[in-house]
N, CA, C and O atoms as CSV, one atom per row, in Angstrom:
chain,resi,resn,atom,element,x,y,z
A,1,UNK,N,N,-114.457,-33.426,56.808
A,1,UNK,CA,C,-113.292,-33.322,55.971
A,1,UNK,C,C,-113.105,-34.648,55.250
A,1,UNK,O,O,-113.267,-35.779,55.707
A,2,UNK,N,N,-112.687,-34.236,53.894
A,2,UNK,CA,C,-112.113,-35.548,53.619
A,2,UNK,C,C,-110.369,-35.758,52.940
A,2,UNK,O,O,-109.680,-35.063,52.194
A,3,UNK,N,N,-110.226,-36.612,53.399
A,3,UNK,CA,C,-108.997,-36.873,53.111
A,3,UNK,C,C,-108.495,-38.067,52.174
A,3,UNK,O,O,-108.517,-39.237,52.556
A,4,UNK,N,N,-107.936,-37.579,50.624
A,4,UNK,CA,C,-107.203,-38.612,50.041
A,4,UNK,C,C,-105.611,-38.800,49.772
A,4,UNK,O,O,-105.269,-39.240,48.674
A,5,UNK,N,N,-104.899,-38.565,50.480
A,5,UNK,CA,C,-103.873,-39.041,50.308
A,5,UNK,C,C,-102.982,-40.016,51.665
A,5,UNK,O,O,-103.373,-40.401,52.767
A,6,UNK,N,N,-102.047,-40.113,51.159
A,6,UNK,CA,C,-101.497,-40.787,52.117
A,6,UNK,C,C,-100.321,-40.196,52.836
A,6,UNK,O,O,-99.782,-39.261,52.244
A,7,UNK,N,N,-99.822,-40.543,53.971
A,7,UNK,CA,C,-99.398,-39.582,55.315
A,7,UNK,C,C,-98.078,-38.823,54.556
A,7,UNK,O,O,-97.806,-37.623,54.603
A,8,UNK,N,N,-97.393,-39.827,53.889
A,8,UNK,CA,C,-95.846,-39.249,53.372
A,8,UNK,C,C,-95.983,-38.849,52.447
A,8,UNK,O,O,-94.872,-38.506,52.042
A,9,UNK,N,N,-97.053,-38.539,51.425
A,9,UNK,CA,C,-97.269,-38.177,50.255
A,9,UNK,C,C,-97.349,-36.434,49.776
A,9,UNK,O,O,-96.833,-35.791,48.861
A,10,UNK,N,N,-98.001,-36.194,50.577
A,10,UNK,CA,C,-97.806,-34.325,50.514
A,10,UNK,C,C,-98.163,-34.428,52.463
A,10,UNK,O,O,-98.229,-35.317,53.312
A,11,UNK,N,N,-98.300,-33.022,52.404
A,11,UNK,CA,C,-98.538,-32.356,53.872
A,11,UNK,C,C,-100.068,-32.542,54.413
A,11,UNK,O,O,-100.142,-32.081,55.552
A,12,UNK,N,N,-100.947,-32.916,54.090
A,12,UNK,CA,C,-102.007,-32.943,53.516
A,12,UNK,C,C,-102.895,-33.915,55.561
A,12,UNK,O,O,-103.885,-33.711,56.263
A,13,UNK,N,N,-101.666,-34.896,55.582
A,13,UNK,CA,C,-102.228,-34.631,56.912
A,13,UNK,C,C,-102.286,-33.998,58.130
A,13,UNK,O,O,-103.164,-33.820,58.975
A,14,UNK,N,N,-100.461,-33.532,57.934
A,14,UNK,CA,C,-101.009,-32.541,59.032
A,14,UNK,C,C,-101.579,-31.168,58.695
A,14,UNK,O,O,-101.614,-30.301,59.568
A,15,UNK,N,N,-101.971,-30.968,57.617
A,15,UNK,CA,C,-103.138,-30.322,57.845
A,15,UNK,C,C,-104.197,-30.571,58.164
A,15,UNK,O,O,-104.790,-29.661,58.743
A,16,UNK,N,N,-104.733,-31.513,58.014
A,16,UNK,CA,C,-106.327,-32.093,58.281
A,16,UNK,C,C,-105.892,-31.719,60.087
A,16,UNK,O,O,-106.541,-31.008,60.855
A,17,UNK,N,N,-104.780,-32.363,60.334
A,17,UNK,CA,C,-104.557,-32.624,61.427
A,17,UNK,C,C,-104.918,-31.061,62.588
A,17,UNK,O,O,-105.618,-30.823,63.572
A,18,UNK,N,N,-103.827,-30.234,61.595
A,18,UNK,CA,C,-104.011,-28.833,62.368
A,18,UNK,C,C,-105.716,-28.330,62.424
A,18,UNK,O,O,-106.454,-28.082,63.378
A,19,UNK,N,N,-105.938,-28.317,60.917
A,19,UNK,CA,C,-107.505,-27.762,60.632
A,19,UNK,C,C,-108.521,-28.428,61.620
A,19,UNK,O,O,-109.419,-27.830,62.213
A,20,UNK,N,N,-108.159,-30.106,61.721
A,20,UNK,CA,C,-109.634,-30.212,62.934
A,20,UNK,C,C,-109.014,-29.851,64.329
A,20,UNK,O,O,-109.945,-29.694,65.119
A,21,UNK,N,N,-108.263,-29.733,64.703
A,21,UNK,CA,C,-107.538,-29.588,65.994
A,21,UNK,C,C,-108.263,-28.304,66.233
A,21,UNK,O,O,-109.226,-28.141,66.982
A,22,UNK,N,N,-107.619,-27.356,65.438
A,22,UNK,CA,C,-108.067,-25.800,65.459
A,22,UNK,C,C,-110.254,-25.851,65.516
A,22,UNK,O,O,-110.934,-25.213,66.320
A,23,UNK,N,N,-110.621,-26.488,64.769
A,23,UNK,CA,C,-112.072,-26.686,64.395
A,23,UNK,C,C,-112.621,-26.833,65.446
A,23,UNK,O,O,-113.422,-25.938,65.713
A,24,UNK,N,N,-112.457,-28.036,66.555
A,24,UNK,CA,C,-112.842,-28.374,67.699
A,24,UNK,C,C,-112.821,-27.648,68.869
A,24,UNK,O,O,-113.741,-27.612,69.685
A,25,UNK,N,N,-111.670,-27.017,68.955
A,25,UNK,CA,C,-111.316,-25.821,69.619
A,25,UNK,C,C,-112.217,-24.724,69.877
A,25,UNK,O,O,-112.465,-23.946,70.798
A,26,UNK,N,N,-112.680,-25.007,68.500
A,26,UNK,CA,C,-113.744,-23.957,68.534
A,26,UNK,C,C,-115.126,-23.676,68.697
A,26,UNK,O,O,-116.016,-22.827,68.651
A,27,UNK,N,N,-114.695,-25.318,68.999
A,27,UNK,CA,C,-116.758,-26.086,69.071
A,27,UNK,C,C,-117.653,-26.814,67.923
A,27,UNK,O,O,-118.836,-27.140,67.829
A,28,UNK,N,N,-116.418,-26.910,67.042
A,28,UNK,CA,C,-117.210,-27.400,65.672
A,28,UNK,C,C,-117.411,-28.854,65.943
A,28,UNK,O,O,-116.482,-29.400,66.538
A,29,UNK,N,N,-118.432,-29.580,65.625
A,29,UNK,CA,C,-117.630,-30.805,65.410
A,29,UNK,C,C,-117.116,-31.771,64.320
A,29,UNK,O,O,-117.834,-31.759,63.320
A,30,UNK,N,N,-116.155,-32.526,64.261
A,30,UNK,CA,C,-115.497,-33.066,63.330
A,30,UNK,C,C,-115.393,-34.058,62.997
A,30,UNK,O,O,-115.190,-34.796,63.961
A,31,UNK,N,N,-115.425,-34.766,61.732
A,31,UNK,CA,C,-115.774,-36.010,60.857
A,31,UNK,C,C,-114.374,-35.854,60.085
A,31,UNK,O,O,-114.018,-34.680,59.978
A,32,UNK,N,N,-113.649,-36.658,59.616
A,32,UNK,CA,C,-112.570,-36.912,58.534
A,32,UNK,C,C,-112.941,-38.038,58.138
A,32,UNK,O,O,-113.090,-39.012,58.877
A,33,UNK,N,N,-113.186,-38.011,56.531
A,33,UNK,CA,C,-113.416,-39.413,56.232
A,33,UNK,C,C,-112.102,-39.729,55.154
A,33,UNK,O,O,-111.775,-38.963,54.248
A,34,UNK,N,N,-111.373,-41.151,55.497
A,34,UNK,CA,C,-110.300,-41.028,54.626
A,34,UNK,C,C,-110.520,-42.248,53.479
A,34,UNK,O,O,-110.524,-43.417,53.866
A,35,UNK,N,N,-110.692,-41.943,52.137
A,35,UNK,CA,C,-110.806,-41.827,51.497
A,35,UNK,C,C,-109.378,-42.879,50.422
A,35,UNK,O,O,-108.375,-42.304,50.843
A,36,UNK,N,N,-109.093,-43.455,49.880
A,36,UNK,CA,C,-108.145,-44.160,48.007
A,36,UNK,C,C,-107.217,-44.388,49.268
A,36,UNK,O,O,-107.614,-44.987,50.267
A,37,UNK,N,N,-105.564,-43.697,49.095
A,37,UNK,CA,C,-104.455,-43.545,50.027
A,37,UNK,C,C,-104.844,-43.549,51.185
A,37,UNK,O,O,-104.612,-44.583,51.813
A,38,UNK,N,N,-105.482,-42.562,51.816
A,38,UNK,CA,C,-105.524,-42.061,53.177
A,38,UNK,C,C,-105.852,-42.827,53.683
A,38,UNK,O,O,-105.723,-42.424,54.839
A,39,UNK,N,N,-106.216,-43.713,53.734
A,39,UNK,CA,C,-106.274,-45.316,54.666
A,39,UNK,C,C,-105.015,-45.334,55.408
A,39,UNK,O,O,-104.819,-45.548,56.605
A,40,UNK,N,N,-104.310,-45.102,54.585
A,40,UNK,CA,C,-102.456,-45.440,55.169
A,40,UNK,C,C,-102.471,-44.552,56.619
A,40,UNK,O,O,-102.097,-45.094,57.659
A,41,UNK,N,N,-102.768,-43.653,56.606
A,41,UNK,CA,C,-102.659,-42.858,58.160
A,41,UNK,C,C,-103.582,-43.550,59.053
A,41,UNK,O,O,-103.418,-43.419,60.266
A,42,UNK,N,N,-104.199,-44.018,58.761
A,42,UNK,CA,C,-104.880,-44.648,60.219
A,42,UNK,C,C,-104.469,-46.079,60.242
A,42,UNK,O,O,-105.347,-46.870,60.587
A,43,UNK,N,N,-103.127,-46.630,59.894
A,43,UNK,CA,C,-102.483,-47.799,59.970
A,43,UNK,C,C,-102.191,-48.047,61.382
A,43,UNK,O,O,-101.821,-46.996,61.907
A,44,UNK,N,N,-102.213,-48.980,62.159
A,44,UNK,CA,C,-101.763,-48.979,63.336
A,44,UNK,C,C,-99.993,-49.519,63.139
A,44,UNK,O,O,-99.317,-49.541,64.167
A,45,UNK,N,N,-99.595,-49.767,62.336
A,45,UNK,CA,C,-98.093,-50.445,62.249
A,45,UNK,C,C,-97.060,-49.030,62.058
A,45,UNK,O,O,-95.948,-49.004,62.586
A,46,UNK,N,N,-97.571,-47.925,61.270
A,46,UNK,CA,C,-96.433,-47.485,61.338
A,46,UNK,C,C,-95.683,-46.988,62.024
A,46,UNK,O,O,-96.073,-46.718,63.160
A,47,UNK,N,N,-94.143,-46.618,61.599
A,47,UNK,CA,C,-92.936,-46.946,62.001
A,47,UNK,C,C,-92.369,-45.423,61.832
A,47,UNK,O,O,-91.953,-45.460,60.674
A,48,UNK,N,N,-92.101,-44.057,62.336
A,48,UNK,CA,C,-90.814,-43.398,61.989
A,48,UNK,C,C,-90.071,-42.944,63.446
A,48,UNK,O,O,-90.340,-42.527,64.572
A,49,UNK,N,N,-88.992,-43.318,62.625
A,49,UNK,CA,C,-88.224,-42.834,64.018
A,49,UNK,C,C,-87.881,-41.651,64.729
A,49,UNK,O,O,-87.639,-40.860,63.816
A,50,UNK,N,N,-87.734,-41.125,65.668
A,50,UNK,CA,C,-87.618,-40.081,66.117
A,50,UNK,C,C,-88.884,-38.783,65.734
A,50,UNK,O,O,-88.752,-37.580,65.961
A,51,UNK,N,N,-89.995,-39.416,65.149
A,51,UNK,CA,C,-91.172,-38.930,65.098
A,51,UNK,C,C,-91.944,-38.879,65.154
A,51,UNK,O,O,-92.008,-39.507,64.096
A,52,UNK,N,N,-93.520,-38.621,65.527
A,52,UNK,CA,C,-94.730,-38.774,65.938
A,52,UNK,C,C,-95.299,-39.424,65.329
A,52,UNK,O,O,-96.455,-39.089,65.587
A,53,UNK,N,N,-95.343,-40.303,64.535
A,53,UNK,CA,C,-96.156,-41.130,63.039
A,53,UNK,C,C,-97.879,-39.972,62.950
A,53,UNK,O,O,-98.243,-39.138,63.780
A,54,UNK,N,N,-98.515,-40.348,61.760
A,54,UNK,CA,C,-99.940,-39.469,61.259
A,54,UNK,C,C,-100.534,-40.023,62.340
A,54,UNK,O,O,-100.855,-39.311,63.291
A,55,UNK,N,N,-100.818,-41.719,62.334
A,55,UNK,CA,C,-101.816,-42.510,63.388
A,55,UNK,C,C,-102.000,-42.058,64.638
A,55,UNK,O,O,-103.095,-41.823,65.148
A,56,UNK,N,N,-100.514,-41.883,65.344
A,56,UNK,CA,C,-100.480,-41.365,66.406
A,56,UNK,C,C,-101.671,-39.635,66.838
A,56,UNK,O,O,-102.511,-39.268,67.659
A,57,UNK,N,N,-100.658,-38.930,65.156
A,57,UNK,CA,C,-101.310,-37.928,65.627
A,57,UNK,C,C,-103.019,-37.222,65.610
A,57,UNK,O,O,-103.621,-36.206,65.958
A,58,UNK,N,N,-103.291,-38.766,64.843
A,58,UNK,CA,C,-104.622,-38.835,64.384
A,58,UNK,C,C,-105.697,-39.878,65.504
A,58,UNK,O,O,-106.921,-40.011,65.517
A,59,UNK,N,N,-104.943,-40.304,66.104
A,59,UNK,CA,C,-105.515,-41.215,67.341
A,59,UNK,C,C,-105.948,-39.820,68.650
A,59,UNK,O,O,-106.933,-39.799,69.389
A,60,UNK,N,N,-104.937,-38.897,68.561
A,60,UNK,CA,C,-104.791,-37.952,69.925
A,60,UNK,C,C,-106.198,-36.844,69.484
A,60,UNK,O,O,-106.769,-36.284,70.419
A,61,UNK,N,N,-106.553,-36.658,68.435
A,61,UNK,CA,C,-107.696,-36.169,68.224
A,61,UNK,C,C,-108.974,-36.454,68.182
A,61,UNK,O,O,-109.942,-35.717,68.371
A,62,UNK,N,N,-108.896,-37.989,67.823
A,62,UNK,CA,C,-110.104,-38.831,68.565
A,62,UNK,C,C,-110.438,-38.637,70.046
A,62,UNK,O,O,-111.619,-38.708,70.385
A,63,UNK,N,N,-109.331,-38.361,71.098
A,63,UNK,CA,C,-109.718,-38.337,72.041
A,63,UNK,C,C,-110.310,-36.908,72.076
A,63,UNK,O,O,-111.134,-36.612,72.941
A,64,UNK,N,N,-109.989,-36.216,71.349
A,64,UNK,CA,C,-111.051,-34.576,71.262
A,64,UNK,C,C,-111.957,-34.140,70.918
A,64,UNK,O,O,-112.534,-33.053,70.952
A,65,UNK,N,N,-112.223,-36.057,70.177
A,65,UNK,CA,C,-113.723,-35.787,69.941
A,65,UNK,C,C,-114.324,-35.842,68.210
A,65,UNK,O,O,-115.381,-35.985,67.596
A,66,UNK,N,N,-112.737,-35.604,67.937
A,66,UNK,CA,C,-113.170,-36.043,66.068
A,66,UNK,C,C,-113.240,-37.089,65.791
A,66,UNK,O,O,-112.745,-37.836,66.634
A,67,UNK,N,N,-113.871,-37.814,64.487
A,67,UNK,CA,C,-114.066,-39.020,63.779
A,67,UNK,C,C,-113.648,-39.210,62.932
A,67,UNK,O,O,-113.730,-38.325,62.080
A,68,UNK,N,N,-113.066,-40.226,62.657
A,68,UNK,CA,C,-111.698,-41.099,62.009
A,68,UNK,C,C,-112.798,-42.310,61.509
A,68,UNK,O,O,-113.190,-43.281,62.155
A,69,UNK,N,N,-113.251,-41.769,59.713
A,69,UNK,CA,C,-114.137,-43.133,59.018
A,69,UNK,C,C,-113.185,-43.623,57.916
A,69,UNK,O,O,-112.780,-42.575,57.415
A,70,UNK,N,N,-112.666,-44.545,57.332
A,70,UNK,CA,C,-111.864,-45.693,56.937
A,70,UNK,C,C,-112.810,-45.910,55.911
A,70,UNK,O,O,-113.964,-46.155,56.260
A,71,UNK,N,N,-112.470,-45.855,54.439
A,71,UNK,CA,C,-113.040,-46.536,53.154
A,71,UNK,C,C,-112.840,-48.231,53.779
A,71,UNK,O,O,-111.826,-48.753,54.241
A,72,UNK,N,N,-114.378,-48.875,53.562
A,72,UNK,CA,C,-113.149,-50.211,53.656
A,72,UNK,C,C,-112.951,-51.053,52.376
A,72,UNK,O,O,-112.264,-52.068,52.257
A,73,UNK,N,N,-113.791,-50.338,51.321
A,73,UNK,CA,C,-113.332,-50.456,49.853
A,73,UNK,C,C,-111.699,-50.152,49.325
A,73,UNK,O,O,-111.075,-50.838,48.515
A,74,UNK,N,N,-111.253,-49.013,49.981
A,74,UNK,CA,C,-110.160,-48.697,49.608
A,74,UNK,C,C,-108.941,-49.166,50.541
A,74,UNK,O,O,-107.769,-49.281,50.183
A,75,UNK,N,N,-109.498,-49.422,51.879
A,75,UNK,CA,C,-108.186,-50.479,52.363
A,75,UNK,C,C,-108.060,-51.994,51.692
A,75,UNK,O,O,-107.047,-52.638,51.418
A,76,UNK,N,N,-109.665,-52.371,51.506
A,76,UNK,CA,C,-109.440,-53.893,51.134
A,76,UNK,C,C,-108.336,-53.963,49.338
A,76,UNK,O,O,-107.511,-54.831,49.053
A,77,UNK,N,N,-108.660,-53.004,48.651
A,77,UNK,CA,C,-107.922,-52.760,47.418
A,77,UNK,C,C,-106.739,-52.790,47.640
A,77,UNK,O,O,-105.922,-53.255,46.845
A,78,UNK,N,N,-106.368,-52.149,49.100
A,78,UNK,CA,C,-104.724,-52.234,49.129
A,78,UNK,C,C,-103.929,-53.002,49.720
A,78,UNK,O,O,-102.713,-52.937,49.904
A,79,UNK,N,N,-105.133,-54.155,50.172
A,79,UNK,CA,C,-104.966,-55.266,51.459
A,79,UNK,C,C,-104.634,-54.784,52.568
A,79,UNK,O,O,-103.575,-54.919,53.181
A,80,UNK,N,N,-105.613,-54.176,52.846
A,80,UNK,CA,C,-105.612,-53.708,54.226
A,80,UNK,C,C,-106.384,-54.180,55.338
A,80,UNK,O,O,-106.754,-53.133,55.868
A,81,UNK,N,N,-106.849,-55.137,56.012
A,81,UNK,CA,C,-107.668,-55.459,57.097
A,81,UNK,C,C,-108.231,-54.468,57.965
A,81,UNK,O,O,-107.896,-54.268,59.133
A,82,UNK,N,N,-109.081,-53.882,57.333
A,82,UNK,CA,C,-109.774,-52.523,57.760
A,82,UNK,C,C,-110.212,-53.107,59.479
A,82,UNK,O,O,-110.428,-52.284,60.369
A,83,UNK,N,N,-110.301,-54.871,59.765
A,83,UNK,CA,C,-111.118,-54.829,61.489
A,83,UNK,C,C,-110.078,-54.748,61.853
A,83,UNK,O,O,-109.995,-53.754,62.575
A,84,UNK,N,N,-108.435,-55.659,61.701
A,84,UNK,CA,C,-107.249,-55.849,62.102
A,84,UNK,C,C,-106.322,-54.301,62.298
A,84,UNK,O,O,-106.010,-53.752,63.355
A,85,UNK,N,N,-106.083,-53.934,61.111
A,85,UNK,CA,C,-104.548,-53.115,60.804
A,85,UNK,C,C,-105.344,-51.692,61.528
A,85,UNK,O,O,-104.522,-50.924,62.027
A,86,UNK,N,N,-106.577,-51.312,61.633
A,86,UNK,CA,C,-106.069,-49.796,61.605
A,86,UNK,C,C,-106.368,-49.542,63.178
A,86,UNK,O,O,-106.759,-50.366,64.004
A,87,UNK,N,N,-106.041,-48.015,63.380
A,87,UNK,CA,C,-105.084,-47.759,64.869
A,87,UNK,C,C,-107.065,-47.712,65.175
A,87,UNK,O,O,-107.949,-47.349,64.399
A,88,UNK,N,N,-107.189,-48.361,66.939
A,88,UNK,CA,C,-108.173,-48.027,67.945
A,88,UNK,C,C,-109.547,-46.910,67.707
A,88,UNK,O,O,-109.588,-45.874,68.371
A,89,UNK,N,N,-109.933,-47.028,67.351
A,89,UNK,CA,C,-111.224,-45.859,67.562
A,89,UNK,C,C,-111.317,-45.625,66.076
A,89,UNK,O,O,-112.152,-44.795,65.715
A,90,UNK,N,N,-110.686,-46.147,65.281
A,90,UNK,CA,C,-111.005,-45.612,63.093
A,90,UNK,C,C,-112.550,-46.726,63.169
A,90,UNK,O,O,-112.880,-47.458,64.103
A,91,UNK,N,N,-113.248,-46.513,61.873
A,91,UNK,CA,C,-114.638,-46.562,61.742
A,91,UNK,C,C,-114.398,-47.035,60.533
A,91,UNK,O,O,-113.860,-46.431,59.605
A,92,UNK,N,N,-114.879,-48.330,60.548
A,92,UNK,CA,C,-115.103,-48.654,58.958
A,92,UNK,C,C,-116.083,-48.115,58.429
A,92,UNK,O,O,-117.120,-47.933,59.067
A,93,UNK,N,N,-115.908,-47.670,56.854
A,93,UNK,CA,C,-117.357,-46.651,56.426
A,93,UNK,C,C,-117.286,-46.930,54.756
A,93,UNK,O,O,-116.705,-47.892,54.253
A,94,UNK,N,N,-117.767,-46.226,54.260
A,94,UNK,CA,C,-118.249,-46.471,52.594
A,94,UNK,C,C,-118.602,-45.306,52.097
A,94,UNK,O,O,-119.271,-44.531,52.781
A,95,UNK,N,N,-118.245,-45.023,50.946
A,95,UNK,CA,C,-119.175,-43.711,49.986
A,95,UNK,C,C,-120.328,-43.933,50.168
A,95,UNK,O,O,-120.855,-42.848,49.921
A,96,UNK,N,N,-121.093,-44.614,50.437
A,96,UNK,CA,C,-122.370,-44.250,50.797
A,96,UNK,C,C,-123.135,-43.341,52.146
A,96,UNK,O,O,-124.164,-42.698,52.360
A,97,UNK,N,N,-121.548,-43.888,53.047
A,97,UNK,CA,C,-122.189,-42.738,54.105
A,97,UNK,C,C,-121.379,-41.718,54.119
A,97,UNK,O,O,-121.512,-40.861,54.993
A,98,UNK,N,N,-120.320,-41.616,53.087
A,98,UNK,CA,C,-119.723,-40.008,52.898
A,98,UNK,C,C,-121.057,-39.223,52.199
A,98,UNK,O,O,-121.227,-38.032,52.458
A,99,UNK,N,N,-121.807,-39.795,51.484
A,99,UNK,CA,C,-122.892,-39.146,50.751
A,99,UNK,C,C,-123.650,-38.605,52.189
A,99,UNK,O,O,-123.334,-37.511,52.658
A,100,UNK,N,N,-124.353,-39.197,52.636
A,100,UNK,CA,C,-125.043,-39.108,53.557
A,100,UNK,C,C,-124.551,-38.243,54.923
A,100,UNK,O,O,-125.360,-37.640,55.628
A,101,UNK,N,N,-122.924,-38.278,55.218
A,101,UNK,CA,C,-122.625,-36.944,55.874
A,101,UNK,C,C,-122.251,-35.591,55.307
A,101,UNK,O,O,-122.585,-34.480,55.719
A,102,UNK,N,N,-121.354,-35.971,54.096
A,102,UNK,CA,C,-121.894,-34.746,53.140
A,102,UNK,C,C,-122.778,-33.535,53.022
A,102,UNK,O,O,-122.506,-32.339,52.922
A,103,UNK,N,N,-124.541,-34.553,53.085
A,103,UNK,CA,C,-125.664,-34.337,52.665
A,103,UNK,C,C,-125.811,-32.992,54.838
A,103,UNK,O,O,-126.148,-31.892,55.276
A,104,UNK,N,N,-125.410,-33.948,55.130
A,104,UNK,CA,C,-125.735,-33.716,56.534
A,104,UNK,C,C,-124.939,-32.591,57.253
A,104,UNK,O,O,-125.186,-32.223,58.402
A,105,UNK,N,N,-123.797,-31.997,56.331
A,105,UNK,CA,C,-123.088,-31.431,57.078
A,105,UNK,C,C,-122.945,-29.666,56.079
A,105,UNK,O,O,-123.114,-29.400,54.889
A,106,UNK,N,N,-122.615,-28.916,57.127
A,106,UNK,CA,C,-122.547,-27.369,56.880
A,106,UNK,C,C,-121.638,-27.325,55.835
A,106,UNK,O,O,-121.937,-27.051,54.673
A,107,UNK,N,N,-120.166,-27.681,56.375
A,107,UNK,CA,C,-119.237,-27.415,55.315
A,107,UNK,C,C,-118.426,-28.680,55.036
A,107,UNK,O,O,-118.276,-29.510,55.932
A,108,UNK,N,N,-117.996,-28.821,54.044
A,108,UNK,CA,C,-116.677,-29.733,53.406
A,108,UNK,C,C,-116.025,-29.386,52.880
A,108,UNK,O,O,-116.178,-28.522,52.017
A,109,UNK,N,N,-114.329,-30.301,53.410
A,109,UNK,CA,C,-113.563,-29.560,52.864
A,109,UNK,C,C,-112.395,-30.899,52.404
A,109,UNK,O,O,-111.778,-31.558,53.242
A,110,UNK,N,N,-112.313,-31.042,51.282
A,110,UNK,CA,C,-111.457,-32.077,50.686
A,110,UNK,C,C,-109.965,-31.684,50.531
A,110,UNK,O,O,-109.621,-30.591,50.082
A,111,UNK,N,N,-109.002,-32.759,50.980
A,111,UNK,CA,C,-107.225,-32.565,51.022
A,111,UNK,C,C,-107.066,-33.727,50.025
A,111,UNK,O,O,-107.267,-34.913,50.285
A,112,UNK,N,N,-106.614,-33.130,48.660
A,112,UNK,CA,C,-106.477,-34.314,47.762
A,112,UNK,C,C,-104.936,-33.905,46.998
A,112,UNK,O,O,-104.389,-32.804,47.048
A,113,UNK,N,N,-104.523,-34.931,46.409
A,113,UNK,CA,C,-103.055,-34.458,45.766
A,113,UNK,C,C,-103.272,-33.646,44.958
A,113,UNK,O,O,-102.345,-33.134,44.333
C-alpha cells in the first residue's frame, strides 16, 4: 500500500489502517510505504487527546507483522529526522525501493487526497 497523505488530512489512514489489519488477517502480507505528507503518521510526538493518535495505531500493526517504510526524502523536506522523530519499528526507504516492491508485489493500492 501506499500512502500519501497525512493523518488529519482525510480518513485515508484509518483506512490503510483497517485495509491492512483486515489483509493480514487473512494471511496476506503487508508493506505501507508512506509517501509527501504521510510521513506525519509515523511521527513519534504526536499529541491527541482523549484519542488513539495514527502512530499509535500504526505501531500496533507492526506488531502483526506489517511494514511501516518512511520517504526519507519527504520527511527531510519537511524537517523531519527520519533516524530521530519517527515512532519504533518505521523503515527509512526511497522511491527507489517503492519501485522495486511495486515491481515485486501482486497488488497495489494507493490512498492519496
Amino acid at each position: 500500500m501506499i500512502l500519501f497523505s497525512s493523518p488529519m488530512q482525510f480518513q485515508n489512514t484509518d483506512t490503510v489502517y483497517e485495509f491492512a489489519k483486515a489483509a493480514v488477517e487473512e494471511g496476506h502480507e503487508v508493506t505501507v510505504f508512506c509517501d509527501v505528507d504521510a510521513v506525519y503518521n509515523l511521527m513519534a510526538s504526536q499529541i491527541l487527546p482523549d484519542q488513539k493518535t495514527p502512530a499509535k495505531k500504526l505501531a500496533e500493526l507492526m506488531t502483526e507483522g506489517v511494514h511501516f517504510l518512511a520517504c526519507m526524502e519527504s520527511a527531510r523536506l519537511r524537517g523531519i529526522d527520519s533516524k530521530e522523530a519517527l515512532i519504533k519499528g518505521a523503515i527509512e526507504s526511497s522511491l527507489g525501493e517503492l519501485a522495486l516492491l511495486m515491481n515485486q508485489s501482486d497488488r497495489v493500492i494507493a490512498f492519496s487526497i
